[in-house]
Amino acid sequence: MALSLVSCQGKQKEKKAEIVIPTEWKDTGGEYINSHGGGILTYEGKYYWFGEHRPAKGFATEVGVNCYSSENLRVWNYEGVALSVSDEEGNEIEKGCIMERPKVIYNAKTRKFVMWFHLELKGRGYEAARAAVAVSDTPTGPYRLIHSGRVNPGIYPENMTTEERAARLDTAQYREWWTPEWTEAVQRGLFVHRDLEGGQMSRDMTLYVDDDGKAYHIYSSEENLTLQIAELTDDYQSHSGRYIRIFPAGHNEAPTLFKHEGTYWMICSGCTGWAPNEARMFSAPSIWGPWKQHPTPFAGEGADKTFGAQSTYVLALPDGRFLFMADIWKPESLMYSGYLWLPIRFDENGVPVISKEESIDAPAQ
Ligand code: GAL
């Protein structure tokens, strides 16, 4: 028997094991939930929602990564700051840095909770483009930063051809962006070459743990022009060196990944900053591809702008269904950015569909 997803304000019917999506987004203390660009860890029957603490005014990270817990996805207790910024000058996570899109996974071998997030260094805008990793012995933290940096320095992506590797394209020859020649060069790995030695850029990101326990870091790389999928080591704390690039020059970000009946699905956004755009969707029979593009999964009014939201995570529910999570950014006060959570339905061909109707009162099975 399938569970039903209904809104708090939807009609309450007699249903078993109902999951209700919050509409007020307040924690049990009555405070607005401050957990943006986040994701949910399921551990021992409880949900832990990690996200960016954002200030009421301004942009940079003043506090760190927040954590909330829940037994039902509706009532959220504030667990405090899971990873705090540092007061030490020059520290990688010094107050005033930018921490974005944190995701936490549990490693059964090491019994550690491992958090990855996008880190920008204080005062350097978005140029650092680092992936950062922090660990904890408990789900709620405190997490300790273990390292941050670019991805897989010195290593070519597995799916870059011998010819592309040999081409050694140089950005000095392609100073003007968005020309057809430049786009072709990006597709052939212009920025992979530029960043080979120091490592690939890593901005918007998510994590995915497969059924065999292998974990992957999926991130916007190459100046946000190309997504990369990198395998993590068995302890989930570093990259294994194995990675691919997908949809080069496709300009995709805010990636989410999930697997349904053997097919890997990725829902992400285009790159328009805080402004919403039409979501993109891809699928593959293996995480290593081949990946193919589908139309947006969103249906109904406002679907062309993803209902004003930008993807952040897809939560696999214990009963086999999936919950799509997104942010409705409010750049004038990021703290009060909203949340859009909707169940994912699969059409008769097994293709994901996301519409607002389904969140209101899904029919009981
Ligand atoms: C968006 C991105 C967000 C944040 C923002 C900053 O494109 O998805 O995570 O980085 O830009 O402008």
mmCIF file of C-alpha atoms and ligand atoms in Angstrom:
data_model
loop_
_atom_site.group_PDB
_atom_site.id
_atom_site.type_symbol
_atom_site.label_atom_id
_atom_site.label_comp_id
_atom_site.label_asym_id
_atom_site.label_seq_id
_atom_site.Cartn_x
_atom_site.Cartn_y
_atom_site.Cartn_z
ATOM 1 C CA MET A 1 0.000 0.000 0.000
ATOM 2 C CA ALA A 2 1.458 3.316 -1.051
ATOM 3 C CA LEU A 3 1.650 6.230 1.322
ATOM 4 C CA SER A 4 -0.083 9.440 0.416
ATOM 5 C CA LEU A 5 1.421 12.884 0.469
ATOM 6 C CA VAL A 6 -0.948 15.647 1.445
ATOM 7 C CA SER A 7 -0.524 19.278 2.415
ATOM 8 C CA CYS A 8 -1.119 20.467 5.981
ATOM 9 C CA GLN A 9 -3.954 22.541 4.675
ATOM 10 C CA GLY A 10 -5.326 19.708 2.552
ATOM 11 C CA LYS A 11 -8.335 17.739 3.709
ATOM 12 C CA GLN A 12 -7.283 15.196 6.288
ATOM 13 C CA LYS A 13 -8.694 11.800 5.443
ATOM 14 C CA GLU A 14 -8.339 8.469 7.155
ATOM 15 C CA LYS A 15 -5.027 7.244 5.788
ATOM 16 C CA LYS A 16 -2.291 5.051 7.066
ATOM 17 C CA ALA A 17 1.255 6.323 7.455
ATOM 18 C CA GLU A 18 0.443 9.650 5.921
ATOM 19 C CA ILE A 19 3.253 12.074 5.178
ATOM 20 C CA VAL A 20 2.269 15.699 5.354
ATOM 21 C CA ILE A 21 4.341 18.414 3.761
ATOM 22 C CA PRO A 22 4.607 21.551 5.890
ATOM 23 C CA THR A 23 3.129 24.744 4.527
ATOM 24 C CA GLU A 24 4.212 27.119 7.289
ATOM 25 C CA TRP A 25 7.900 26.222 7.404
ATOM 26 C CA LYS A 26 8.330 26.985 11.088
ATOM 27 C CA ASP A 27 10.255 24.845 13.543
ATOM 28 C CA THR A 28 8.779 23.657 16.857
ATOM 29 C CA GLY A 29 10.114 26.833 18.493
ATOM 30 C CA GLY A 30 7.983 28.937 16.104
ATOM 31 C CA GLU A 31 11.025 30.243 14.189
ATOM 32 C CA TYR A 32 11.148 30.358 10.398
ATOM 33 C CA ILE A 33 13.198 27.394 9.175
ATOM 34 C CA ASN A 34 16.558 28.639 7.913
ATOM 35 C CA SER A 35 17.836 25.701 5.879
ATOM 36 C CA HIS A 36 18.337 26.657 2.246
ATOM 37 C CA GLY A 37 19.948 24.780 -0.637
ATOM 38 C CA GLY A 38 19.728 21.752 1.603
ATOM 39 C CA GLY A 39 19.140 18.038 1.657
ATOM 40 C CA ILE A 40 17.780 15.368 3.977
ATOM 41 C CA LEU A 41 19.626 12.460 5.598
ATOM 42 C CA THR A 42 17.479 9.517 6.730
ATOM 43 C CA TYR A 43 19.071 7.744 9.674
ATOM 44 C CA GLU A 44 17.526 5.214 12.051
ATOM 45 C CA GLY A 45 13.982 6.187 11.107
ATOM 46 C CA LYS A 46 14.529 9.907 11.554
ATOM 47 C CA TYR A 47 14.957 12.690 9.036
ATOM 48 C CA TYR A 48 17.755 15.259 9.372
ATOM 49 C CA TRP A 49 17.431 18.321 7.188
ATOM 50 C CA PHE A 50 20.686 20.231 6.608
ATOM 51 C CA GLY A 51 20.781 23.571 4.848
ATOM 52 C CA GLU A 52 22.418 26.954 4.534
ATOM 53 C CA HIS A 53 21.791 29.374 7.395
ATOM 54 C CA ARG A 54 21.283 32.630 5.520
ATOM 55 C CA PRO A 55 21.229 36.137 7.023
ATOM 56 C CA ALA A 56 18.129 38.379 6.933
ATOM 57 C CA LYS A 57 20.193 40.932 5.018
ATOM 58 C CA GLY A 58 23.313 40.300 3.010
ATOM 59 C CA PHE A 59 24.734 37.303 1.410
ATOM 60 C CA ALA A 60 27.795 35.758 3.021
ATOM 61 C CA THR A 61 27.684 32.987 5.639
ATOM 62 C CA GLU A 62 27.655 34.371 9.169
ATOM 63 C CA VAL A 63 26.616 31.235 11.050
ATOM 64 C CA GLY A 64 27.132 27.993 9.114
ATOM 65 C CA VAL A 65 25.090 24.926 8.218
ATOM 66 C CA ASN A 66 21.839 24.421 10.125
ATOM 67 C CA CYS A 67 20.271 21.102 11.108
ATOM 68 C CA TYR A 68 16.631 20.239 11.842
ATOM 69 C CA SER A 69 15.218 16.815 12.740
ATOM 70 C CA SER A 70 11.811 15.254 12.236
ATOM 71 C CA GLU A 71 10.069 11.922 12.514
ATOM 72 C CA ASN A 72 7.436 12.713 9.894
ATOM 73 C CA LEU A 73 8.828 15.437 7.554
ATOM 74 C CA ARG A 74 6.224 17.851 8.900
ATOM 75 C CA VAL A 75 7.219 18.757 12.472
ATOM 76 C CA TRP A 76 10.809 20.008 12.549
ATOM 77 C CA ASN A 77 12.936 20.468 15.680
ATOM 78 C CA TYR A 78 15.851 22.840 15.439
ATOM 79 C CA GLU A 79 19.027 20.904 16.280
ATOM 80 C CA GLY A 80 21.316 23.931 16.039
ATOM 81 C CA VAL A 81 24.319 24.694 13.881
ATOM 82 C CA ALA A 82 25.836 21.464 12.572
ATOM 83 C CA LEU A 83 28.924 23.138 11.102
ATOM 84 C CA SER A 84 29.924 26.581 12.360
ATOM 85 C CA VAL A 85 31.960 29.200 10.606
ATOM 86 C CA SER A 86 35.337 29.938 12.199
ATOM 87 C CA ASP A 87 36.339 33.160 13.969
ATOM 88 C CA GLU A 88 39.961 32.599 12.999
ATOM 89 C CA GLU A 89 41.298 34.981 10.374
ATOM 90 C CA GLY A 90 42.353 33.200 7.187
ATOM 91 C CA ASN A 91 40.566 29.972 8.107
ATOM 92 C CA GLU A 92 38.972 28.309 5.052
ATOM 93 C CA ILE A 93 35.551 28.645 6.665
ATOM 94 C CA GLU A 94 36.129 32.033 8.274
ATOM 95 C CA LYS A 95 32.909 33.940 8.997
ATOM 96 C CA GLY A 96 32.098 35.784 5.769
ATOM 97 C CA CYS A 97 32.937 32.831 3.540
ATOM 98 C CA ILE A 98 30.070 31.335 1.507
ATOM 99 C CA MET A 99 28.797 27.859 2.362
ATOM 100 C CA GLU A 100 26.196 26.530 -0.039
ATOM 101 C CA ARG A 101 24.164 23.404 -0.756
ATOM 102 C CA PRO A 102 25.309 21.156 2.128
ATOM 103 C CA LYS A 103 24.435 17.444 1.908
ATOM 104 C CA VAL A 104 25.105 14.758 4.509
ATOM 105 C CA ILE A 105 25.490 10.998 4.024
ATOM 106 C CA TYR A 106 26.237 8.243 6.533
ATOM 107 C CA ASN A 107 29.177 5.917 6.064
ATOM 108 C CA ALA A 108 28.434 2.546 7.655
ATOM 109 C CA LYS A 109 32.083 1.396 7.508
ATOM 110 C CA THR A 110 33.561 4.333 9.399
ATOM 111 C CA ARG A 111 30.321 5.132 11.285
ATOM 112 C CA LYS A 112 30.851 8.779 10.415
ATOM 113 C CA PHE A 113 28.382 11.282 9.079
ATOM 114 C CA VAL A 114 29.997 13.019 6.131
ATOM 115 C CA MET A 115 28.957 16.481 4.961
ATOM 116 C CA TRP A 116 29.944 17.938 1.599
ATOM 117 C CA PHE A 117 29.205 21.506 0.603
ATOM 118 C CA HIS A 118 30.188 24.220 -1.860
ATOM 119 C CA LEU A 119 32.672 26.624 -0.295
ATOM 120 C CA GLU A 120 33.760 30.066 -1.419
ATOM 121 C CA LEU A 121 36.559 31.793 0.489
ATOM 122 C CA LYS A 122 35.925 35.049 2.320
ATOM 123 C CA GLY A 123 36.268 38.128 0.153
ATOM 124 C CA ARG A 124 36.876 36.235 -3.066
ATOM 125 C CA GLY A 125 33.388 36.155 -4.554
ATOM 126 C CA TYR A 126 32.752 32.885 -6.353
ATOM 127 C CA GLU A 127 36.259 32.318 -7.731
ATOM 128 C CA ALA A 128 37.477 29.623 -5.327
ATOM 129 C CA ALA A 129 34.740 27.128 -6.406
ATOM 130 C CA ARG A 130 35.752 24.518 -3.844
ATOM 131 C CA ALA A 131 34.189 21.329 -2.574
ATOM 132 C CA ALA A 132 34.494 21.003 1.206
ATOM 133 C CA VAL A 133 34.052 18.002 3.474
ATOM 134 C CA ALA A 134 33.315 17.853 7.200
ATOM 135 C CA VAL A 135 32.673 14.856 9.460
ATOM 136 C CA SER A 136 30.871 14.054 12.690
ATOM 137 C CA ASP A 137 30.209 11.003 14.888
ATOM 138 C CA THR A 138 26.571 11.994 15.344
ATOM 139 C CA PRO A 139 24.010 13.099 12.754
ATOM 140 C CA THR A 140 23.394 16.524 14.259
ATOM 141 C CA GLY A 141 27.077 17.391 14.692
ATOM 142 C CA PRO A 142 29.138 19.348 15.493
ATOM 143 C CA TYR A 143 30.873 18.623 12.188
ATOM 144 C CA ARG A 144 34.608 19.257 11.805
ATOM 145 C CA LEU A 145 36.003 20.515 8.488
ATOM 146 C CA ILE A 146 38.608 18.103 7.193
ATOM 147 C CA HIS A 147 39.509 19.609 3.841
ATOM 148 C CA SER A 148 38.377 21.789 0.987
ATOM 149 C CA GLY A 149 39.631 22.265 -2.529
ATOM 150 C CA ARG A 150 39.086 21.733 -6.210
ATOM 151 C CA VAL A 151 38.199 18.271 -7.525
ATOM 152 C CA ASN A 152 40.593 15.590 -8.815
ATOM 153 C CA PRO A 153 43.703 17.709 -9.604
ATOM 154 C CA GLY A 154 45.858 16.280 -12.391
ATOM 155 C CA ILE A 155 43.226 13.756 -13.514
ATOM 156 C CA TYR A 156 41.252 13.836 -16.764
ATOM 157 C CA PRO A 157 37.568 12.882 -16.768
ATOM 158 C CA GLU A 158 37.097 9.298 -17.867
ATOM 159 C CA ASN A 159 34.877 10.219 -20.806
ATOM 160 C CA MET A 160 37.244 12.763 -22.343
ATOM 161 C CA THR A 161 38.600 11.256 -25.545
ATOM 162 C CA THR A 162 42.293 10.818 -26.340
ATOM 163 C CA GLU A 163 41.905 13.526 -28.983
ATOM 164 C CA GLU A 164 40.285 15.938 -26.553
ATOM 165 C CA ARG A 165 43.058 15.303 -24.025
ATOM 166 C CA ALA A 166 45.735 15.834 -26.665
ATOM 167 C CA ALA A 167 44.134 19.085 -27.924
ATOM 168 C CA ARG A 168 45.393 21.039 -24.869
ATOM 169 C CA LEU A 169 43.013 23.909 -25.621
ATOM 170 C CA ASP A 170 44.140 27.202 -24.165
ATOM 171 C CA THR A 171 41.737 29.843 -22.789
ATOM 172 C CA ALA A 172 44.061 32.572 -24.167
ATOM 173 C CA GLN A 173 42.813 31.599 -27.642
ATOM 174 C CA TYR A 174 39.165 31.891 -26.682
ATOM 175 C CA ARG A 175 38.881 35.212 -24.877
ATOM 176 C CA GLU A 176 35.423 36.009 -26.173
ATOM 177 C CA TRP A 177 32.730 33.927 -24.500
ATOM 178 C CA TRP A 178 29.549 32.553 -26.132
ATOM 179 C CA THR A 179 30.861 32.520 -29.700
ATOM 180 C CA PRO A 180 30.297 29.239 -31.628
ATOM 181 C CA GLU A 181 34.068 28.549 -31.533
ATOM 182 C CA TRP A 182 34.186 29.121 -27.792
ATOM 183 C CA THR A 183 31.161 26.840 -27.200
ATOM 184 C CA GLU A 184 32.793 24.109 -29.230
ATOM 185 C CA ALA A 185 36.027 24.536 -27.298
ATOM 186 C CA VAL A 186 34.106 24.303 -23.984
ATOM 187 C CA GLN A 187 32.492 21.097 -25.216
ATOM 188 C CA ARG A 188 35.915 19.712 -26.052
ATOM 189 C CA GLY A 189 37.205 20.485 -22.566
ATOM 190 C CA LEU A 190 38.600 24.049 -22.639
ATOM 191 C CA PHE A 191 38.127 24.533 -18.885
ATOM 192 C CA VAL A 192 39.067 20.964 -17.989
ATOM 193 C CA HIS A 193 42.484 21.744 -19.495
ATOM 194 C CA ARG A 194 42.717 25.130 -17.791
ATOM 195 C CA ASP A 195 41.949 23.600 -14.392
ATOM 196 C CA LEU A 196 43.658 20.248 -14.819
ATOM 197 C CA GLU A 197 46.598 20.980 -12.562
ATOM 198 C CA GLY A 198 44.727 22.725 -9.757
ATOM 199 C CA GLY A 199 41.589 20.586 -9.988
ATOM 200 C CA GLN A 200 38.114 21.067 -11.413
ATOM 201 C CA MET A 201 35.793 23.803 -10.168
ATOM 202 C CA SER A 202 32.918 22.716 -7.916
ATOM 203 C CA ARG A 203 29.918 24.939 -7.174
ATOM 204 C CA ASP A 204 26.242 23.809 -6.895
ATOM 205 C CA MET A 205 26.299 20.195 -5.734
ATOM 206 C CA THR A 206 24.563 17.150 -4.389
ATOM 207 C CA LEU A 207 25.565 13.700 -3.152
ATOM 208 C CA TYR A 208 24.119 10.348 -4.093
ATOM 209 C CA VAL A 209 24.636 6.959 -2.415
ATOM 210 C CA ASP A 210 23.914 4.002 -4.674
ATOM 211 C CA ASP A 211 22.516 0.610 -3.626
ATOM 212 C CA ASP A 212 26.022 -0.879 -3.585
ATOM 213 C CA GLY A 213 27.156 1.726 -1.036
ATOM 214 C CA LYS A 214 29.251 3.717 -3.541
ATOM 215 C CA ALA A 215 28.777 7.466 -3.190
ATOM 216 C CA TYR A 216 29.011 10.195 -5.810
ATOM 217 C CA HIS A 217 29.517 13.944 -5.815
ATOM 218 C CA ILE A 218 27.584 15.695 -8.582
ATOM 219 C CA TYR A 219 28.553 19.319 -9.148
ATOM 220 C CA SER A 220 28.483 22.235 -11.508
ATOM 221 C CA SER A 221 31.983 22.630 -12.880
ATOM 222 C CA GLU A 222 33.907 24.327 -15.681
ATOM 223 C CA GLU A 223 32.554 27.838 -14.920
ATOM 224 C CA ASN A 224 29.054 26.354 -14.307
ATOM 225 C CA LEU A 225 28.981 25.226 -17.921
ATOM 226 C CA THR A 226 29.312 21.490 -17.405
ATOM 227 C CA LEU A 227 28.134 19.039 -14.749
ATOM 228 C CA GLN A 228 30.594 16.493 -13.481
ATOM 229 C CA ILE A 229 29.926 13.254 -11.577
ATOM 230 C CA ALA A 230 32.797 12.100 -9.361
ATOM 231 C CA GLU A 231 32.988 8.875 -7.385
ATOM 232 C CA LEU A 232 33.943 9.181 -3.709
ATOM 233 C CA THR A 233 36.381 6.932 -1.856
ATOM 234 C CA ASP A 234 34.951 4.185 0.375
ATOM 235 C CA ASP A 235 35.017 6.471 3.431
ATOM 236 C CA TYR A 236 33.127 9.156 1.440
ATOM 237 C CA GLN A 237 35.703 11.750 2.500
ATOM 238 C CA SER A 238 37.639 12.243 -0.787
ATOM 239 C CA HIS A 239 37.315 11.732 -4.503
ATOM 240 C CA SER A 240 38.459 8.364 -5.866
ATOM 241 C CA GLY A 241 39.846 9.913 -9.087
ATOM 242 C CA ARG A 242 37.113 8.434 -11.283
ATOM 243 C CA TYR A 243 34.815 11.067 -12.830
ATOM 244 C CA ILE A 244 32.920 12.049 -15.965
ATOM 245 C CA ARG A 245 31.570 15.259 -17.444
ATOM 246 C CA ILE A 246 28.011 15.381 -18.761
ATOM 247 C CA PHE A 247 26.287 17.803 -21.139
ATOM 248 C CA PRO A 248 29.400 19.922 -21.731
ATOM 249 C CA ALA A 249 28.462 23.605 -22.216
ATOM 250 C CA GLY A 250 24.875 22.719 -21.162
ATOM 251 C CA HIS A 251 24.969 25.378 -18.403
ATOM 252 C CA ASN A 252 23.239 23.284 -15.733
ATOM 253 C CA GLU A 253 23.283 23.709 -11.961
ATOM 254 C CA ALA A 254 21.409 22.838 -8.750
ATOM 255 C CA PRO A 255 21.694 19.086 -9.493
ATOM 256 C CA THR A 256 19.604 16.375 -7.795
ATOM 257 C CA LEU A 257 19.931 12.649 -8.433
ATOM 258 C CA PHE A 258 17.783 9.607 -7.715
ATOM 259 C CA LYS A 259 17.222 6.099 -9.031
ATOM 260 C CA HIS A 260 13.854 4.596 -9.896
ATOM 261 C CA GLU A 261 13.471 1.040 -11.183
ATOM 262 C CA GLY A 262 17.076 0.901 -12.357
ATOM 263 C CA THR A 263 17.095 4.273 -14.142
ATOM 264 C CA TYR A 264 19.149 7.180 -12.802
ATOM 265 C CA TRP A 265 17.326 10.508 -13.014
ATOM 266 C CA MET A 266 18.809 13.946 -12.642
ATOM 267 C CA ILE A 267 16.719 17.096 -12.228
ATOM 268 C CA CYS A 268 18.577 20.391 -12.239
ATOM 269 C CA SER A 269 18.185 24.031 -13.259
ATOM 270 C CA GLY A 270 19.704 26.409 -15.755
ATOM 271 C CA CYS A 271 22.053 29.162 -14.536
ATOM 272 C CA THR A 272 20.168 32.395 -13.851
ATOM 273 C CA GLY A 273 21.399 33.186 -10.320
ATOM 274 C CA TRP A 274 18.526 33.600 -7.837
ATOM 275 C CA ALA A 275 15.937 33.955 -10.613
ATOM 276 C CA PRO A 276 13.947 30.813 -11.473
ATOM 277 C CA ASN A 277 14.209 29.135 -14.858
ATOM 278 C CA GLU A 278 12.889 26.012 -16.540
ATOM 279 C CA ALA A 279 14.178 22.821 -14.914
ATOM 280 C CA ARG A 280 16.114 20.294 -16.954
ATOM 281 C CA MET A 281 15.928 16.520 -16.644
ATOM 282 C CA PHE A 282 18.290 13.745 -17.710
ATOM 283 C CA SER A 283 18.323 9.968 -17.374
ATOM 284 C CA ALA A 284 20.846 7.154 -17.731
ATOM 285 C CA PRO A 285 20.957 3.376 -17.296
ATOM 286 C CA SER A 286 24.200 3.696 -15.281
ATOM 287 C CA ILE A 287 25.607 6.585 -13.286
ATOM 288 C CA TRP A 288 28.444 6.597 -15.818
ATOM 289 C CA GLY A 289 25.977 7.177 -18.645
ATOM 290 C CA PRO A 290 25.082 7.447 -21.399
ATOM 291 C CA TRP A 291 22.942 10.368 -20.153
ATOM 292 C CA LYS A 292 20.107 11.654 -22.287
ATOM 293 C CA GLN A 293 17.993 14.784 -21.943
ATOM 294 C CA HIS A 294 14.204 14.877 -21.413
ATOM 295 C CA PRO A 295 11.763 17.787 -21.281
ATOM 296 C CA THR A 296 11.194 19.402 -17.885
ATOM 297 C CA PRO A 297 9.299 17.099 -15.477
ATOM 298 C CA PHE A 298 7.190 20.052 -14.281
ATOM 299 C CA ALA A 299 3.595 20.235 -15.449
ATOM 300 C CA GLY A 300 0.880 22.879 -15.022
ATOM 301 C CA GLU A 301 0.858 26.639 -14.703
ATOM 302 C CA GLY A 302 4.267 28.048 -13.846
ATOM 303 C CA ALA A 303 6.075 24.880 -14.943
ATOM 304 C CA ASP A 304 8.235 26.909 -17.364
ATOM 305 C CA LYS A 305 9.800 28.607 -14.316
ATOM 306 C CA THR A 306 9.763 25.525 -12.047
ATOM 307 C CA PHE A 307 6.956 27.191 -10.034
ATOM 308 C CA GLY A 308 9.395 29.950 -9.033
ATOM 309 C CA ALA A 309 11.798 27.484 -7.409
ATOM 310 C CA GLN A 310 15.221 25.918 -7.965
ATOM 311 C CA SER A 311 15.993 22.266 -7.255
ATOM 312 C CA THR A 312 18.125 21.268 -4.286
ATOM 313 C CA TYR A 313 17.491 17.580 -3.427
ATOM 314 C CA VAL A 314 15.386 14.535 -4.123
ATOM 315 C CA LEU A 315 14.649 12.483 -1.023
ATOM 316 C CA ALA A 316 14.019 8.753 -1.482
ATOM 317 C CA LEU A 317 11.241 7.885 0.978
ATOM 318 C CA PRO A 318 11.281 4.527 2.775
ATOM 319 C CA ASP A 319 8.209 3.319 0.806
ATOM 320 C CA GLY A 320 9.907 3.833 -2.573
ATOM 321 C CA ARG A 321 8.420 7.219 -3.439
ATOM 322 C CA PHE A 322 10.433 10.390 -3.975
ATOM 323 C CA LEU A 323 10.098 13.896 -2.612
ATOM 324 C CA PHE A 324 11.441 16.757 -4.741
ATOM 325 C CA MET A 325 12.849 19.656 -2.682
ATOM 326 C CA ALA A 326 13.511 23.146 -4.035
ATOM 327 C CA ASP A 327 14.213 26.715 -2.881
ATOM 328 C CA ILE A 328 12.181 29.791 -3.705
ATOM 329 C CA TRP A 329 14.996 32.310 -3.400
ATOM 330 C CA LYS A 330 14.371 35.771 -1.962
ATOM 331 C CA PRO A 331 17.616 37.625 -2.655
ATOM 332 C CA GLU A 332 16.399 40.714 -0.753
ATOM 333 C CA SER A 333 16.307 38.577 2.396
ATOM 334 C CA LEU A 334 17.788 35.161 1.791
ATOM 335 C CA MET A 335 16.885 33.991 5.298
ATOM 336 C CA TYR A 336 13.223 34.108 4.303
ATOM 337 C CA SER A 337 13.668 32.281 1.013
ATOM 338 C CA GLY A 338 10.829 29.774 0.685
ATOM 339 C CA TYR A 339 10.650 26.045 0.106
ATOM 340 C CA LEU A 340 8.800 23.974 -2.460
ATOM 341 C CA TRP A 341 8.467 20.267 -1.740
ATOM 342 C CA LEU A 342 6.476 18.130 -4.152
ATOM 343 C CA PRO A 343 6.059 14.394 -4.624
ATOM 344 C CA ILE A 344 7.375 12.895 -7.860
ATOM 345 C CA ARG A 345 4.919 10.830 -9.862
ATOM 346 C CA PHE A 346 5.966 8.498 -12.680
ATOM 347 C CA ASP A 347 3.927 8.445 -15.898
ATOM 348 C CA GLU A 348 2.990 5.293 -17.822
ATOM 349 C CA ASN A 349 6.481 5.259 -19.379
ATOM 350 C CA GLY A 350 8.168 5.582 -15.987
ATOM 351 C CA VAL A 351 9.131 9.227 -16.615
ATOM 352 C CA PRO A 352 9.009 11.607 -13.606
ATOM 353 C CA VAL A 353 6.238 14.228 -13.503
ATOM 354 C CA ILE A 354 6.032 16.979 -10.881
ATOM 355 C CA SER A 355 2.914 19.080 -10.552
ATOM 356 C CA LYS A 356 1.431 21.236 -7.822
ATOM 357 C CA GLU A 357 -1.868 19.362 -7.751
ATOM 358 C CA GLU A 358 -0.203 16.285 -6.378
ATOM 359 C CA SER A 359 1.074 18.004 -3.266
ATOM 360 C CA ILE A 360 -2.362 19.159 -2.203
ATOM 361 C CA ASP A 361 -4.206 15.931 -1.729
ATOM 362 C CA ALA A 362 -2.845 12.846 -3.354
ATOM 363 C CA PRO A 363 -5.482 10.119 -3.610
ATOM 364 C CA ALA A 364 -5.272 7.417 -0.999
ATOM 365 C CA GLN A 365 -4.322 4.003 -2.408
HETATM 366 C C1 GAL B 1 22.604 30.247 -7.995
HETATM 367 C C2 GAL B 1 22.999 28.983 -7.266
HETATM 368 C C3 GAL B 1 22.877 29.228 -5.789
HETATM 369 C C4 GAL B 1 23.763 30.425 -5.455
HETATM 370 C C5 GAL B 1 23.374 31.616 -6.277
HETATM 371 C C6 GAL B 1 24.283 32.801 -6.029
HETATM 372 O O1 GAL B 1 22.751 30.115 -9.379
HETATM 373 O O2 GAL B 1 22.178 27.904 -7.646
HETATM 374 O O3 GAL B 1 23.266 28.072 -5.071
HETATM 375 O O4 GAL B 1 25.092 30.089 -5.724
HETATM 376 O O5 GAL B 1 23.428 31.296 -7.642
HETATM 377 O O6 GAL B 1 23.991 33.857 -6.916
#
